Amino acid sequence: MTTHLMEIDSDSDDQTNSAGENDILAADLTALGKAIPWVEKYRPQSLDDVAAHRDIVDTIDRLTTENRLPHLLLYGPPGTGKTSTILAVARKLYGPRFQNMILELNASDDRGIEVVRQQIQDFASTQSLSFGLSSLSFISRIDILLLFELIFFLILQLYVLHCVLLLPILVYWSIQSVKSSVKLVLLDEADAMTKDAQFALRRVIEKYTKSTRFALICNHVNKIIPALQSRCTRFRFAPLDAVHVTERLKHVIKAEGLDVEDDGLAALVRLSNGDMRKALNILQSTHMATHQITEEVVYLCTGNPLPKDIEQISYWLLNEQFADSFKRIDEMKTRKGLALVDIIREVIMFVFKIKMPSAVRVQLMNDLADIEYRLSFGCNDKLQLGSVIASFTRARSALVAAAT
């Protein structure tokens, strides 16, 4: 009886331990899910999931379906879906073989000519044959007789009857695989490649066009040599409009169960400037700071000046004397931790709302652009703040002169 009770207690302990292990595993998986950046968690997995640029996506989709995919050059600002689009194309082309059939390189890190001569050329020079669920890679330079000897050796290991039945299937699968075995080389940030590397890549593209497609992704197409541009079909990814950014943010907000006010959502869209990656990063960082996301919280978390602060600063610039404007703006900048370059960028947008002669507006915009340029070289903030106030003082004098 005692032994029986001990067995029952042991089973109970095992069940308790098992339940505890399951709870720990579930907690670990939950923590892992929370640790994934939302940029990767909600990256489009198929072409249908891409938020915008439907004309470009539909064109690439049609070329992929008809097995007429050319070399691609996708360019445009960051966060507009260039990399996500080409990765979705690769998943559609290769399915489970996705990892074996694509070479993904970031050209900002691997930018020299040796990468083209070694990694890219080695990958492009291999021919992939797929038998059923497994894939075997043979170097294309291998003697064809050696390939036949290998096949013959495999046949000898099987029963003759089975071989006779299996051989036509293997040949059919091989032919179908060769038709769809064109591999893909993805070069992200290709505009960071050196000129020598780009010229070497041109020769590699010419040599391996039959077996490999190349997809170049960059922000500045003018940094790609004309010889590469002429060998690729170019698509420009413009910044996403507010409608598409809002729709995608609403999808993430609903999936994560976030509490986002309407003004907070509008602030996210405004600060993203058409960059979906930036919008998701701001949303995630703001959510980590507070559970209720409002306009003020979004601006505080990103360090950008609030719209009401920009209105106040613009009022001082247009109405106060030089010394008073300098003192008040400098105090606000120090108290709220604002960067002068951020203030200038927002004030520039506010200038367009002010009614003034075109000549005055053009001169003011030119002065502010020069100040922003000097700030990018690390010039003194206080000196450049004085230049901002002086520019508005001169514009105000021109307005008074025009009115009289």
PDB file of N, CA and C in Angstrom, residues 5 17 40 47 50 56 60-61 80 93 129 134 166 175 196 225 234 265 305 319 336 353 371 381 385:
ATOM      1  N   LEU A   5       1.241   4.240  -2.830  1.00  0.00           N
ATOM      2  CA  LEU A   5       1.097   5.669  -2.565  1.00  0.00           C
ATOM      3  C   LEU A   5       2.318   6.440  -3.047  1.00  0.00           C
ATOM      4  N   ASN A  17       6.296  18.864 -12.295  1.00  0.00           N
ATOM      5  CA  ASN A  17       7.531  19.324 -12.931  1.00  0.00           C
ATOM      6  C   ASN A  17       7.323  19.600 -14.409  1.00  0.00           C
ATOM      7  N   GLU A  40      11.299  43.583 -37.973  1.00  0.00           N
ATOM      8  CA  GLU A  40      11.469  42.230 -38.510  1.00  0.00           C
ATOM      9  C   GLU A  40      10.223  41.378 -38.282  1.00  0.00           C
ATOM     10  N   LEU A  47       4.474  39.086 -51.554  1.00  0.00           N
ATOM     11  CA  LEU A  47       4.262  40.314 -52.317  1.00  0.00           C
ATOM     12  C   LEU A  47       2.915  40.946 -52.008  1.00  0.00           C
ATOM     13  N   VAL A  50       3.126  43.577 -49.097  1.00  0.00           N
ATOM     14  CA  VAL A  50       3.852  44.843 -49.259  1.00  0.00           C
ATOM     15  C   VAL A  50       2.860  45.999 -49.236  1.00  0.00           C
ATOM     16  N   ILE A  56       4.728  48.729 -58.978  1.00  0.00           N
ATOM     17  CA  ILE A  56       6.036  48.069 -59.064  1.00  0.00           C
ATOM     18  C   ILE A  56       5.938  46.613 -58.644  1.00  0.00           C
ATOM     19  N   ILE A  60       6.819  43.243 -60.943  1.00  0.00           N
ATOM     20  CA  ILE A  60       7.806  42.228 -60.562  1.00  0.00           C
ATOM     21  C   ILE A  60       7.137  40.875 -60.373  1.00  0.00           C
ATOM     22  N   ASP A  61       5.938  40.871 -59.803  1.00  0.00           N
ATOM     23  CA  ASP A  61       5.200  39.618 -59.614  1.00  0.00           C
ATOM     24  C   ASP A  61       4.899  38.959 -60.959  1.00  0.00           C
ATOM     25  N   THR A  80      11.285  52.076 -47.463  1.00  0.00           N
ATOM     26  CA  THR A  80      10.191  52.147 -48.440  1.00  0.00           C
ATOM     27  C   THR A  80       9.824  50.787 -49.024  1.00  0.00           C
ATOM     28  N   LEU A  93       9.795  32.448 -55.461  1.00  0.00           N
ATOM     29  CA  LEU A  93      10.535  31.678 -56.453  1.00  0.00           C
ATOM     30  C   LEU A  93      10.983  30.324 -55.927  1.00  0.00           C
ATOM     31  N   LEU A 129      21.052  21.389 -58.667  1.00  0.00           N
ATOM     32  CA  LEU A 129      20.104  20.384 -59.141  1.00  0.00           C
ATOM     33  C   LEU A 129      19.340  19.878 -57.949  1.00  0.00           C
ATOM     34  N   SER A 134      15.404  17.237 -51.413  1.00  0.00           N
ATOM     35  CA  SER A 134      16.786  17.597 -51.112  1.00  0.00           C
ATOM     36  C   SER A 134      17.422  18.249 -52.318  1.00  0.00           C
ATOM     37  N   LEU A 166      12.476   4.475 -60.981  1.00  0.00           N
ATOM     38  CA  LEU A 166      12.828   5.736 -60.337  1.00  0.00           C
ATOM     39  C   LEU A 166      13.549   6.699 -61.276  1.00  0.00           C
ATOM     40  N   ILE A 175      15.071  18.093 -64.590  1.00  0.00           N
ATOM     41  CA  ILE A 175      14.759  19.055 -65.652  1.00  0.00           C
ATOM     42  C   ILE A 175      13.928  20.203 -65.105  1.00  0.00           C
ATOM     43  N   ASP A 196      35.785  50.092 -58.356  1.00  0.00           N
ATOM     44  CA  ASP A 196      36.431  48.880 -58.864  1.00  0.00           C
ATOM     45  C   ASP A 196      35.546  47.662 -58.655  1.00  0.00           C
ATOM     46  N   ILE A 225      27.427  52.917 -61.140  1.00  0.00           N
ATOM     47  CA  ILE A 225      28.024  53.245 -62.436  1.00  0.00           C
ATOM     48  C   ILE A 225      27.024  52.970 -63.565  1.00  0.00           C
ATOM     49  N   ARG A 234      15.290  49.162 -63.674  1.00  0.00           N
ATOM     50  CA  ARG A 234      15.273  50.060 -62.522  1.00  0.00           C
ATOM     51  C   ARG A 234      13.844  50.323 -62.051  1.00  0.00           C
ATOM     52  N   LEU A 265      -1.100  58.670 -33.222  1.00  0.00           N
ATOM     53  CA  LEU A 265      -0.935  58.023 -34.525  1.00  0.00           C
ATOM     54  C   LEU A 265      -0.547  59.047 -35.589  1.00  0.00           C
ATOM     55  N   PRO A 305      10.874  68.599 -31.307  1.00  0.00           N
ATOM     56  CA  PRO A 305      10.080  69.679 -30.702  1.00  0.00           C
ATOM     57  C   PRO A 305       8.597  69.510 -31.000  1.00  0.00           C
ATOM     58  N   ASN A 319       8.420  88.318 -34.047  1.00  0.00           N
ATOM     59  CA  ASN A 319       7.888  89.473 -33.320  1.00  0.00           C
ATOM     60  C   ASN A 319       8.825  90.041 -32.263  1.00  0.00           C
ATOM     61  N   LYS A 336      14.299  71.655 -22.662  1.00  0.00           N
ATOM     62  CA  LYS A 336      13.634  70.493 -23.260  1.00  0.00           C
ATOM     63  C   LYS A 336      14.574  69.571 -24.029  1.00  0.00           C
ATOM     64  N   LYS A 353       3.607  78.289 -44.112  1.00  0.00           N
ATOM     65  CA  LYS A 353       2.260  78.668 -43.706  1.00  0.00           C
ATOM     66  C   LYS A 353       2.105  80.178 -43.545  1.00  0.00           C
ATOM     67  N   ILE A 371      22.380  77.517 -42.865  1.00  0.00           N
ATOM     68  CA  ILE A 371      22.607  77.276 -41.437  1.00  0.00           C
ATOM     69  C   ILE A 371      22.560  75.780 -41.134  1.00  0.00           C
ATOM     70  N   ASP A 381      26.407  75.772 -31.873  1.00  0.00           N
ATOM     71  CA  ASP A 381      24.953  75.930 -31.874  1.00  0.00           C
ATOM     72  C   ASP A 381      24.527  77.364 -31.587  1.00  0.00           C
ATOM     73  N   LEU A 385      22.345  79.708 -33.910  1.00  0.00           N
ATOM     74  CA  LEU A 385      21.055  80.222 -33.442  1.00  0.00           C
ATOM     75  C   LEU A 385      20.971  81.723 -33.697  1.00  0.00           C
TER      76      LEU A 385
END
